[in-house]
XYZ file of C-alpha atoms in Angstrom:
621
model
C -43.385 -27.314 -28.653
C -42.664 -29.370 -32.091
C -40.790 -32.484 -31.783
C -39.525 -33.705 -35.522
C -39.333 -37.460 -36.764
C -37.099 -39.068 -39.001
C -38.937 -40.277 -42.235
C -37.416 -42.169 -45.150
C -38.013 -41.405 -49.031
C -37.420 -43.595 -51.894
C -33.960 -42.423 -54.059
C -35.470 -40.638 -57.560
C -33.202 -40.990 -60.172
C -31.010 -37.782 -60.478
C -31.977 -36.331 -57.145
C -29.344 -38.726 -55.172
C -26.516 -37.089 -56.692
C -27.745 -33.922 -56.135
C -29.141 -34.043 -52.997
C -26.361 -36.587 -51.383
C -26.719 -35.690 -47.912
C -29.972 -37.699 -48.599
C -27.733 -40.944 -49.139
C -28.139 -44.549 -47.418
C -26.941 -44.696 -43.651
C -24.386 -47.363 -43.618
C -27.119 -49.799 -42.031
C -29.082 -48.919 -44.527
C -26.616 -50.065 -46.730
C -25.813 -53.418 -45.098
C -30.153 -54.615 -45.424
C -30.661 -57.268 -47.404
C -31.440 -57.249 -51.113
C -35.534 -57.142 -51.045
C -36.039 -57.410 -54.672
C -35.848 -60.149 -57.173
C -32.823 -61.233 -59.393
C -33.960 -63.016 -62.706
C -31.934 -63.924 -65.057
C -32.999 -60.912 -67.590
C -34.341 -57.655 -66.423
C -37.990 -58.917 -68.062
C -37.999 -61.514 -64.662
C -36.244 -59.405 -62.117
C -37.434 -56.552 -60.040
C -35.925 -53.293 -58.816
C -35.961 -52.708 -55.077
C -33.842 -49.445 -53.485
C -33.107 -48.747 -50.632
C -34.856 -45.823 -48.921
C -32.309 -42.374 -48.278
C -33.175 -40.824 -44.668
C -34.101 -37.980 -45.385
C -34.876 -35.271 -42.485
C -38.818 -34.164 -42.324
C -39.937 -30.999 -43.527
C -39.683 -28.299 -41.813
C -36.818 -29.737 -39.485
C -34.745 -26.881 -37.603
C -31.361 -26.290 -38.788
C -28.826 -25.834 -36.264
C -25.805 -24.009 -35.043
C -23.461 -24.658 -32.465
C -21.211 -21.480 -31.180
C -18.495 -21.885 -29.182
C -16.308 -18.959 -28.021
C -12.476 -19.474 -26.358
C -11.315 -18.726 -23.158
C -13.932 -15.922 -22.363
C -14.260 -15.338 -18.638
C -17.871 -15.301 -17.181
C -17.602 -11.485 -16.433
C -16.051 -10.406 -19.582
C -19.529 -9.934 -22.160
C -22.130 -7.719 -21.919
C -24.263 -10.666 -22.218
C -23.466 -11.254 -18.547
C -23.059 -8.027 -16.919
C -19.687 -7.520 -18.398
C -18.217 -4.098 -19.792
C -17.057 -5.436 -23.140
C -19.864 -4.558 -25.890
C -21.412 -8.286 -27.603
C -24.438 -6.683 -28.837
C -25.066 -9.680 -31.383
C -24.597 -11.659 -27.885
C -26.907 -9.451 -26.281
C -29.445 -9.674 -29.159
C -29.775 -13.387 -29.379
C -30.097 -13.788 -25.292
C -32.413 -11.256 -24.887
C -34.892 -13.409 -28.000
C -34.069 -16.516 -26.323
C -32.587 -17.894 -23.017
C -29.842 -16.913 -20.648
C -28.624 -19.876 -18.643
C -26.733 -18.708 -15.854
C -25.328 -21.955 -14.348
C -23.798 -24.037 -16.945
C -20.529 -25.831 -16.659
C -17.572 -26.705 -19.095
C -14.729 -29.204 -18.184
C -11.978 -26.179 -17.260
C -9.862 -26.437 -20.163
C -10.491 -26.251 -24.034
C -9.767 -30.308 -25.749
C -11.687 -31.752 -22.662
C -14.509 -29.270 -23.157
C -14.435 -30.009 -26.916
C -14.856 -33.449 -26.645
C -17.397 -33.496 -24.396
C -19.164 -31.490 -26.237
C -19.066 -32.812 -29.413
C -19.522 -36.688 -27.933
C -22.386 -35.887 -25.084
C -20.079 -37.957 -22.485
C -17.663 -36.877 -20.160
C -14.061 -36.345 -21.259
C -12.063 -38.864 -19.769
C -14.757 -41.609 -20.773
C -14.376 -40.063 -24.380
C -10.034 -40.357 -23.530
C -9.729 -37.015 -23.963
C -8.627 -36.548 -19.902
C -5.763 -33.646 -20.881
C -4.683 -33.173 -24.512
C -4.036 -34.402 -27.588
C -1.049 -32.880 -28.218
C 1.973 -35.646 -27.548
C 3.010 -33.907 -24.806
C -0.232 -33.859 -22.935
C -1.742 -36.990 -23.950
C -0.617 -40.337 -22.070
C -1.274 -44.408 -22.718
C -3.985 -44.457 -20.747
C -8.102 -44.646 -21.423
C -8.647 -41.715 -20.171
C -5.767 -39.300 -21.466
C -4.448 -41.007 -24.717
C -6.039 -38.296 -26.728
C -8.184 -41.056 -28.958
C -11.983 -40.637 -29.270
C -13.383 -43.995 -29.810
C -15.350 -44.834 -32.680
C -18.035 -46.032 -30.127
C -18.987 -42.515 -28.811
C -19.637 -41.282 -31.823
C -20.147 -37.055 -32.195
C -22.992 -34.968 -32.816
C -22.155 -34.756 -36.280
C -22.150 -38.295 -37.021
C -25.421 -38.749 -35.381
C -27.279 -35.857 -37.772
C -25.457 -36.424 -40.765
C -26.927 -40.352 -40.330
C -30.351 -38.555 -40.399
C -30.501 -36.203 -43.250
C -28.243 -33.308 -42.092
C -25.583 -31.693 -44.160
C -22.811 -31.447 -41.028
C -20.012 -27.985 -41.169
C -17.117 -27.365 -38.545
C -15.189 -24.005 -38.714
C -12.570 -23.003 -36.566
C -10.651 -24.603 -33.919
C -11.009 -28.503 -33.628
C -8.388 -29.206 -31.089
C -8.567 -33.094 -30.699
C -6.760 -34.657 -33.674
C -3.770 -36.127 -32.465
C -0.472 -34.507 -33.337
C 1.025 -37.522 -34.411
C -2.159 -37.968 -37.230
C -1.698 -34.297 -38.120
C 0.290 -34.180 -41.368
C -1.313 -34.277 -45.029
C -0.322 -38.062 -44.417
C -3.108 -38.442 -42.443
C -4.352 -40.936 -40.947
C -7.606 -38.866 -40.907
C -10.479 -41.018 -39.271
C -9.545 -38.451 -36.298
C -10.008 -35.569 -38.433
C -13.077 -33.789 -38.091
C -13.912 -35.361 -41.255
C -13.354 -38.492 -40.218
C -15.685 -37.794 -36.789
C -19.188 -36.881 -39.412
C -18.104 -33.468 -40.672
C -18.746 -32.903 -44.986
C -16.578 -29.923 -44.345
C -14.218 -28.367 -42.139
C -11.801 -24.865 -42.394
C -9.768 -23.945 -39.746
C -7.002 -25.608 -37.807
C -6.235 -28.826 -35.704
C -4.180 -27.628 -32.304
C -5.416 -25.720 -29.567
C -3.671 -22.412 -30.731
C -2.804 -20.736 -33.569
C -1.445 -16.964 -34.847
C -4.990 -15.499 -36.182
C -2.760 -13.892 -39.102
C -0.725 -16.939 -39.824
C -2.797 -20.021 -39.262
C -1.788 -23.403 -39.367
C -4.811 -23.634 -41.474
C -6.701 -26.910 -42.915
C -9.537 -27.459 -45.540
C -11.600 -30.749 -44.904
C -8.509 -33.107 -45.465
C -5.423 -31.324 -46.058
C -3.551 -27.890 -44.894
C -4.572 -25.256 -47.032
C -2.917 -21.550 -47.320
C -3.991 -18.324 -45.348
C -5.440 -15.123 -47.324
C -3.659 -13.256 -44.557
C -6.970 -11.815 -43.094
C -7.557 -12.327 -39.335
C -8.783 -15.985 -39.264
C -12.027 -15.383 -37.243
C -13.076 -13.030 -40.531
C -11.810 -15.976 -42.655
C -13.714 -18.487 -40.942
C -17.203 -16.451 -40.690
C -16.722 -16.546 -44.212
C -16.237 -19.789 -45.382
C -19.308 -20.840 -43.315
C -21.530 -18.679 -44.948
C -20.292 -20.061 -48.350
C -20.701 -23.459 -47.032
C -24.197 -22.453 -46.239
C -24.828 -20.610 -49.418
C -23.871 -23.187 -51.323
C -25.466 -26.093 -49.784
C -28.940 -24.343 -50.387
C -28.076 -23.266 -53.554
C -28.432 -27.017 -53.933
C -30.565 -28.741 -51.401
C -32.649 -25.384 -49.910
C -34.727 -27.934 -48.430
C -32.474 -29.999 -46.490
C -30.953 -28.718 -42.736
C -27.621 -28.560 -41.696
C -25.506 -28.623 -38.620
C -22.829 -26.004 -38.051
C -20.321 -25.982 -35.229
C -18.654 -22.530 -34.989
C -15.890 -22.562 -32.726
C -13.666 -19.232 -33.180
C -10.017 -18.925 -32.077
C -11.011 -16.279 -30.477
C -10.615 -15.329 -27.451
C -7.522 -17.556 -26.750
C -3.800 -16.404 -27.065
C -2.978 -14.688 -29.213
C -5.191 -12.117 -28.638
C -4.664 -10.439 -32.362
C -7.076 -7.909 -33.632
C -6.994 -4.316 -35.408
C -6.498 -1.424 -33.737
C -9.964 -0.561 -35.059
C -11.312 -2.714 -32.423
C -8.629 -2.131 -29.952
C -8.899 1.443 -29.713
C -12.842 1.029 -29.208
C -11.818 0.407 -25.610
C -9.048 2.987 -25.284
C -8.632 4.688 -21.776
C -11.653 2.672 -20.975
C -9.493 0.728 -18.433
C -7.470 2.835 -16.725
C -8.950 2.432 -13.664
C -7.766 -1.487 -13.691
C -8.771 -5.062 -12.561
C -10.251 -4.216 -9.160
C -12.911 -1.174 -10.539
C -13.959 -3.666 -13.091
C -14.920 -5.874 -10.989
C -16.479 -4.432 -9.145
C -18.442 -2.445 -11.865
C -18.828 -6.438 -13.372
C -20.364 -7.428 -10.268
C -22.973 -4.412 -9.792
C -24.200 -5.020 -13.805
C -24.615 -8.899 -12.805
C -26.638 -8.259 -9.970
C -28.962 -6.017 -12.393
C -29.413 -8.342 -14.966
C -30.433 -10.896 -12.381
C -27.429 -13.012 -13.170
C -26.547 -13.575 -9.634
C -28.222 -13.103 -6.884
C -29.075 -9.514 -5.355
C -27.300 -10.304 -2.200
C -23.887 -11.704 -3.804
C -20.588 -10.759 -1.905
C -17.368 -10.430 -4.538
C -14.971 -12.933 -3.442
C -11.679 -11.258 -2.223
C -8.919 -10.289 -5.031
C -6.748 -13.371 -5.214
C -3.335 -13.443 -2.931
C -1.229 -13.282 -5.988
C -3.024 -10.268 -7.916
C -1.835 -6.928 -7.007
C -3.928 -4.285 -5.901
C -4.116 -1.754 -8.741
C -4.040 0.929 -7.022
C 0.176 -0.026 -6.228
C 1.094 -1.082 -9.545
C 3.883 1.948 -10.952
C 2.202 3.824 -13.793
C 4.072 2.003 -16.050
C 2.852 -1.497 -15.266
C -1.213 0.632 -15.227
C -0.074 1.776 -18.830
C 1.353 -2.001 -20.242
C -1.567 -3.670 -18.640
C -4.560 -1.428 -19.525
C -3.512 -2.021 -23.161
C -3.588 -5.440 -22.578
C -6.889 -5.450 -21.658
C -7.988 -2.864 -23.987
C -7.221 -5.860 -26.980
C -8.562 -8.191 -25.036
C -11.451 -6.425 -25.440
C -11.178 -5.414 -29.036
C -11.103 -8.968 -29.677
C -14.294 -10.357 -27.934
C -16.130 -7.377 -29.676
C -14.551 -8.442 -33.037
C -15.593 -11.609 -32.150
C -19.092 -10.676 -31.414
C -19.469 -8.990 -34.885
C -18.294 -12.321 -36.625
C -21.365 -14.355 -35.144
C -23.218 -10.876 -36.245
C -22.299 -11.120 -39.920
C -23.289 -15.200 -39.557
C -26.602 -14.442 -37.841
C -27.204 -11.669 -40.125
C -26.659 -14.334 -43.417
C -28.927 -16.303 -41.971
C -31.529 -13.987 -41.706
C -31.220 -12.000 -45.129
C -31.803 -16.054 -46.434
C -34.634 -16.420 -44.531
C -33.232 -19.202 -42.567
C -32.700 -17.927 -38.608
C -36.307 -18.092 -37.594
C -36.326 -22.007 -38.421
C -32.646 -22.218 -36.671
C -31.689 -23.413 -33.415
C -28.464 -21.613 -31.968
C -26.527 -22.202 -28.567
C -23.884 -19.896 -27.789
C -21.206 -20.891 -25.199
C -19.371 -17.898 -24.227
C -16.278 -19.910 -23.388
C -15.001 -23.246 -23.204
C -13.664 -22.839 -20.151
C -12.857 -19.532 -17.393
C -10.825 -16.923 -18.274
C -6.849 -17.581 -18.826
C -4.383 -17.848 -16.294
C -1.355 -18.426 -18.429
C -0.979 -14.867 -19.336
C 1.580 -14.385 -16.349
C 1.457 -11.920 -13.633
C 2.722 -9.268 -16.118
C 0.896 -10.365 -19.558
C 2.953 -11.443 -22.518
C 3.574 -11.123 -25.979
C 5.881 -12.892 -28.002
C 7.692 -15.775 -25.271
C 6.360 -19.118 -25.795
C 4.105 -20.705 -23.173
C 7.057 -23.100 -21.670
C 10.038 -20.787 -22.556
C 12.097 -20.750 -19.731
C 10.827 -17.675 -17.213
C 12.144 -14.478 -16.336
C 11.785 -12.255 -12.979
C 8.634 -9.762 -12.913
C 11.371 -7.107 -13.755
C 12.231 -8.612 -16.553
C 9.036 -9.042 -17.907
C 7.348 -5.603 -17.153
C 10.623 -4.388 -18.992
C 10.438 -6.344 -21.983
C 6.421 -6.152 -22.619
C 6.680 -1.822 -22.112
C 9.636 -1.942 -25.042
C 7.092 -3.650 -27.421
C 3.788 -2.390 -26.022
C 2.901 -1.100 -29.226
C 3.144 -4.767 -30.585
C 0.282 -5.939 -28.333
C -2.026 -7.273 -30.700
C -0.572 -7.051 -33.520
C 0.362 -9.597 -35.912
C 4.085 -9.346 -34.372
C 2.787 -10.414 -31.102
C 2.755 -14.143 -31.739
C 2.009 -15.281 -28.194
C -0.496 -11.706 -27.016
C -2.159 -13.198 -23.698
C -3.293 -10.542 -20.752
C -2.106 -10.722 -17.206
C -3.636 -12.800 -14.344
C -5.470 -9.817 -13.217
C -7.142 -9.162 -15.638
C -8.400 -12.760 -15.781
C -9.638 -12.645 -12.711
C -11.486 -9.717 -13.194
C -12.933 -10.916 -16.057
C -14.489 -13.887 -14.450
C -15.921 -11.905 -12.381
C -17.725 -12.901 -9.578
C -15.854 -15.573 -8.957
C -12.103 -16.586 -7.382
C -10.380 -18.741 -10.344
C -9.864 -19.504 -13.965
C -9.047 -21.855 -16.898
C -7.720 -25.248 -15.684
C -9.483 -24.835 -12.039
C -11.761 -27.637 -12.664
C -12.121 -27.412 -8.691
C -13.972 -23.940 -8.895
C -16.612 -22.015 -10.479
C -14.702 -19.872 -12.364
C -12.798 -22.621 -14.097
C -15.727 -24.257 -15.589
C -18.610 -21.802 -15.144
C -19.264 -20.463 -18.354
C -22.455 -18.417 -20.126
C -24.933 -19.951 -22.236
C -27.835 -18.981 -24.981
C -29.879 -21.101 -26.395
C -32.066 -19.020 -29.389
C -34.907 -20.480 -31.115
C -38.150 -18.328 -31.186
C -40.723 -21.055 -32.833
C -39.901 -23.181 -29.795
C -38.820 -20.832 -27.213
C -41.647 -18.908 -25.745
C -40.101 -17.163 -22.590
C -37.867 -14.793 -24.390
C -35.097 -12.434 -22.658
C -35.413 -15.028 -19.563
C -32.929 -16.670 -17.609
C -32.438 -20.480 -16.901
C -30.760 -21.652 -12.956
C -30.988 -25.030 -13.480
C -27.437 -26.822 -13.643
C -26.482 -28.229 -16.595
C -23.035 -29.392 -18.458
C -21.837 -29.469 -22.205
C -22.273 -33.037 -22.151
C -25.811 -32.106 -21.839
C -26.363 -30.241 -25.340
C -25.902 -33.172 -27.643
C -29.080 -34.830 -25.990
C -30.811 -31.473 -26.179
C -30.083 -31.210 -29.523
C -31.353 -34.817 -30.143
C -34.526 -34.247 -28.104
C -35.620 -31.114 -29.397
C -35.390 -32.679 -33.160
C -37.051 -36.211 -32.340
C -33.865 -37.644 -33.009
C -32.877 -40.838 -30.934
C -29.717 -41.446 -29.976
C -28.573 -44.541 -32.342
C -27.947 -48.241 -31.411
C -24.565 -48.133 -33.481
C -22.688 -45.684 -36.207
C -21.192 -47.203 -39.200
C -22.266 -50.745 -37.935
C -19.994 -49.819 -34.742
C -22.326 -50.206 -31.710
C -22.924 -46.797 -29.792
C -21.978 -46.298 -25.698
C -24.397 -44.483 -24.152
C -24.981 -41.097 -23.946
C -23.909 -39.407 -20.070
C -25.713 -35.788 -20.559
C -29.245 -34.548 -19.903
C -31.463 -32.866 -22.185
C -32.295 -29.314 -20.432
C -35.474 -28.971 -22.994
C -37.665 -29.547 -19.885
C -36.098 -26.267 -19.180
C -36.998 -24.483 -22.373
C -40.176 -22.980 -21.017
C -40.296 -23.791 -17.322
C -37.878 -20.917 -15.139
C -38.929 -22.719 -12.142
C -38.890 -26.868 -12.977
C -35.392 -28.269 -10.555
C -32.836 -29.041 -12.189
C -32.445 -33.246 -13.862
C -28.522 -32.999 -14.253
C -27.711 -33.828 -10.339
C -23.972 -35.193 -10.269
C -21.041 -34.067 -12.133
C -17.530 -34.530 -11.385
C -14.760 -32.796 -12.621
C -10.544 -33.544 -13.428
C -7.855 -31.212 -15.328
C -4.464 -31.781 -13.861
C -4.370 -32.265 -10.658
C -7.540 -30.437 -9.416
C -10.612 -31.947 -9.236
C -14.236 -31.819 -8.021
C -17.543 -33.306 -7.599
C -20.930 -31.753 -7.529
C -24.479 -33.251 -6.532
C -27.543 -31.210 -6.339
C -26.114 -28.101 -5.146
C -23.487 -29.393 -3.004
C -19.837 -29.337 -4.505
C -16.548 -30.601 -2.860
C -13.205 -29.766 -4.143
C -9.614 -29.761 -4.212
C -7.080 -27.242 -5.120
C -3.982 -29.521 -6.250
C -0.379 -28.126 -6.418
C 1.272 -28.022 -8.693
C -1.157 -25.671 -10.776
C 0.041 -23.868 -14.212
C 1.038 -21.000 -12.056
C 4.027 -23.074 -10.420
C 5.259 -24.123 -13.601
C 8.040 -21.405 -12.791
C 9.448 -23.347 -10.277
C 8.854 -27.004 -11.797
C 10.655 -25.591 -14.896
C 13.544 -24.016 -12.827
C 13.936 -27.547 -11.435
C 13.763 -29.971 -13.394
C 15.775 -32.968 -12.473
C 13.905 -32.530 -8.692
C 12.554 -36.113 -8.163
C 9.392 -35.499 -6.376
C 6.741 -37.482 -6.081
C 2.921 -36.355 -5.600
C 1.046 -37.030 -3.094
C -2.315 -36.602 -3.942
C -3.953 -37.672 -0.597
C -2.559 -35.007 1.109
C -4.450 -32.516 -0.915
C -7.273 -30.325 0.878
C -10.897 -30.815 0.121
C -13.229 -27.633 0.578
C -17.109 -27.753 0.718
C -19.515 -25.368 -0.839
C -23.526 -25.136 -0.309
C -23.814 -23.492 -3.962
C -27.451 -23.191 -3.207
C -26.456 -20.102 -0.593
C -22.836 -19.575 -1.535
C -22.766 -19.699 -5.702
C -19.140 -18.383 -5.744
C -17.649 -20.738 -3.360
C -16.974 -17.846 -0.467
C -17.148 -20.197 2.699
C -15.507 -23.556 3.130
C -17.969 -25.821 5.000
C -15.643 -29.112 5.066
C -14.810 -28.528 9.027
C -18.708 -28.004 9.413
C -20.015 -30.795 7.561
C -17.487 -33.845 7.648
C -20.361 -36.202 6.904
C -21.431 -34.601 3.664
C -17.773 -34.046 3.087
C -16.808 -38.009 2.982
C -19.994 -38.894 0.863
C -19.053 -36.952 -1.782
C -15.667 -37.820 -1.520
C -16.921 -41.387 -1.932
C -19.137 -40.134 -4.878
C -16.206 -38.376 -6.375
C -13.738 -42.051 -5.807
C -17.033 -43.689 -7.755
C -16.916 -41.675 -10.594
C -13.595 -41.506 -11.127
C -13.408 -45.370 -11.071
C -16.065 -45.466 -13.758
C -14.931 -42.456 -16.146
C -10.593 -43.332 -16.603
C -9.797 -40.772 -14.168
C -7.206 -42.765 -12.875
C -4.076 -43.034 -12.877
C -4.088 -39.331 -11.737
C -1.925 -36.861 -13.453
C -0.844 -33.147 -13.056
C 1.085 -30.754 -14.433
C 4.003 -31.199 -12.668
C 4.463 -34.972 -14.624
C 3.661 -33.291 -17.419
C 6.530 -31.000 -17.651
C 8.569 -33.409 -15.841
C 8.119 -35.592 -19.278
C 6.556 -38.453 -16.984
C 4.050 -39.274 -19.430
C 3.789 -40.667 -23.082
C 8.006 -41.536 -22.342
C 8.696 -42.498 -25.764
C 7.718 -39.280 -27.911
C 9.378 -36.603 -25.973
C 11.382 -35.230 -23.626
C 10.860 -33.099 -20.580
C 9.895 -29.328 -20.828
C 12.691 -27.834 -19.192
C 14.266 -24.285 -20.305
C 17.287 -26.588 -22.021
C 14.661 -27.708 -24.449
């Protein structure tokens, strides 16, 4: 395997304006004059500072990032739902079956993009006003001392592109007013195109260029963004051909709204009928085959508050069949995006040289579809019976995906189904299926063990050090002369050609609201905290209740996933002992990351948090 080092070369007059992702680090900028000052230029001597410059032949690479895509849902995985360009890239590189994501999409993000957990990085829920709270860990603030991947490689010779969804600029610094040091911008980024929040219509985006909002062509944004990356691309080699860059493609899709042509939709038509339950079980059989799980799996029982298919009226079959049939549509549409960027990069000549992850989600599939889908009432509109809903969703089911469907999100069935094999979803950060998510790493010059698959545990605070490692990049002392925290993840290149080698990321807690876990080599304990998002019904209907949580009455669970991946049996009565130790390692961490104070969904709707910018999120509001 080739490791690259960074290597310096002297500015030439002409080429620094031309090839300015060449230019002087800011330390570099801060050494010492070295040359000699005379009083005319006869006794006086030139001395420059020398540009980094990344060595020849350095790997370019691209980050991928899907949205809300369960674990079941590609092809990739053993779904149903066709990702060919998915299924092309795994089966030339690496399938990593047991990688983790934070449970929910700004936490994710920022671990990501920072190597360190999310709470340490203050990015514990949102940072959206209403999520975000004056605390370390949840006021919504990245420090400038855990500084981002693109900081890091843009300091060493790397021109550095984001397109897409950013999700962790601060409402409040949102506006062409800026301030923008919290724009991805100001976090290393030459270039950016997409938009701030966590969601936005894919017709009618709230769309930014680099430092201001910019206007929409009217084209489905994940088209418009797969554009504009290639440009970026084609013109930066235009330029520099030499010189590598870093690009972070993060796609709306496949969050709400799920909005995509019938072109794509009707790929899938009929194809569902059968509903939630058949697919997973036809999920299930495909994942055994590929060797994603193992051969002697057992599918966890349909959750308690999914109903069977097979007693739905053939009315509700109808409304949510073509729910999931655009759900669908989109992940394929999505799929052919990343196509038409891989393909760019090989018509240039530039893939075989180009290292590519793929996250197929940034957290489990989404639970905040309802029981009975939806498609134009906003997230914390005030709720209506199941009647009601089922009603109004079959009077516009021909809206369902359209660009009329503003808010186009499938129901909790299907999200189950499509995390298939295990129990939960998005926000669970106490289960598998919240924060169990798919993972490729491509690169054929360095990966030798192509179409394999990777068990070892890893998280996506681990990919900025594997990024680092694999390019002989160390992880700097400071960034803009502001010294650097240290990095929390693990590099899983030891993994790149070694199936068999045990795993180096061994503990890893997790927080989203109120549930929480902790893992350690194979053993996890967890809690299921209530309120979840699916009582926000009755928190809403309620809103001047004064209760008070009581988080030490939560139940932890126990799971060997070493013989019991998908969190079936609940050792805690079994094994107190190994219970209360990781309980204690759980307390630890939390103490050391800004988990505390605690906080859950029920103070967030409540308007317990961040008092002075808004009011609760009741159905008067």
């Amino acid at each position: 395997m080739k490791y690259f080092k960074i290597k310096h070369v002297l500015t030439v007059a002409g080429i620094l304006v031309i090839n300015h992702a060449s230019a002087q680090s800011f330390e570099q900028q801060q050494q010492p004059f070295k040359g000699v000052i005379g009083k005319t230029i006869a006794d006086s001597k030139e001395a420059w500072v020398p540009n980094t410059k990344a060595p020849k032949g350095a790997p370019n690479v691209v980050w991928i990032l899907l949205d809300d895509v369960g674990y079941g849902a590609s092809s990739t995985f053993g779904g149903v739902i066709k990702t060919p360009n998915f299924d092309t890239l795994a089966n030339l590189g690496l399938r990593y079956t047991n990688f983790h994501t934070a449970g929910i999409c700004a936490p994710t993000r920022a671990a990501l993009l920072t190597g360190r957990n999310h709470h340490y990085v203050h990015m514990g829920g949102f940072a959206h006003t209403v999520m975000s709270a004056g605390f370390p860990g949840y006021d919504g603030r990245i420090p400038a001392d855990k500084g981002t991947i693109a900081e890091i490689l843009r300091e060493n010779g790397y021109n550095t592109f984001a397109v897409g969804k950013y999700g962790l600029t601060p409402d409040e610094d949102a506006t062409d007013a800026g301030p923008f040091d919290r724009w991805p911008l100001g976090k290393g980024f030459d270039h950016f195109f997409g938009f701030l929040g966590s969601q936005t219509d894919q017709y009618t985006p709230d769309l930014v260029e680099d430092n201001a909002h910019a206007k929409t062509d009217g084209r489905n944004l994940n088209e418009q963004i797969t554009d504009k990356a290639i440009f970026y691309l084609g013109r930066q080699q235009k330029v520099a051909p030499d010189k590598p860059f870093f690009l972070y493609y993060a796609p709306a899709a496949t969050h709400a709204p799920h909005q995509v042509s019938h072109e794509w939709s009707d790929l899938y038509k009929g194809q569902f009928d059968g509903g939630w339950d058949v697919f997973r079980e036809k999920v299930f059989e495909n994942q055994k085959k590929l060797g994603i799980i193992p051969a002697n799996a057992i599918l966890p029982a349909r959750n308690p508050n999914i109903k069977a298919w097979n007693t739905l009226s053939p009315d509700e079959k109808k409304l949510y069949a073509r729910f999931m049939e655009v759900y669908a549509g989109y992940l394929t549409y999505a799929d052919a995006q990343v196509g038409r960027l891989i393909t760019y990069l090989k018509q240039s000549k530039q893939l075989d040289n180009t290292l590519v992850f793929v996250v197929i989600g940034d957290n489990g599939a989404s639970k905040e579809g309802t029981p009975n889908g939806d498609i134009d009432r906003q997230i914390f509109s005030k709720p209506a019976n199941e009647q009601e809903n089922i009603q109004h969703n079959l009077d516009k089911i021909g809206e369902i995906g359209t660009p009329e469907a503003k808010q186009t999100n499938y129901p909790l069935g299907w999200a189950q189904a499509a995390n298939t094999p295990f129990k939960y979803w998005k926000q669970d950060a106490n289960a598998e299926g919240g924060t169990r998510n798919p993972l490729i790493i491509y690169y054929p010059k360095g990966i030798k063990d192509a179409g394999t698959i990777r068990t070892q545990y890893g998280h996506v605070i681990d990919l900025l050090p594997t990024t680092l490692e694999y390019l002989g990049i160390k992880a700097p002392e400071s960034i803009r002369g502001i010294k650097q925290d240290t990095l929390q993840g693990t590099s899983l290149v030891y993994s790149f050609n070694d199936a068999k080698v045990p795993a180096k990321h061994h503990i890893q807690h997790y927080y989203i609201f109120g549930s929480r876990s902790i893992y350690k080599d194979g053993w996890k304990a967890e809690v299921y905290h209530h309120p979840d998002f699916t009582d926000y019904a009755r928190i809403l209907n309620n809103p001047k209740a004064d209760t008070v949580n009581n988080f030490d009455k939560d139940v932890w669970e126990l799971y060997d996933l070493n013989t019991d991946f998908n969190e079936r049996i609940d050792l805690a009565a079994k094994y107190p002992k190994k219970l209360n130790e990781l309980k204690a390692l759980f307390e630890e961490q939390a103490q050391k990351n800004n988990l505390y104070p605690f906080i859950d969904w029920e103070d967030v709707l409540k308007g317990r948090i961040h008092r002075t910018a808004h009011k609760p999120l009741n159905p008067g509001n």
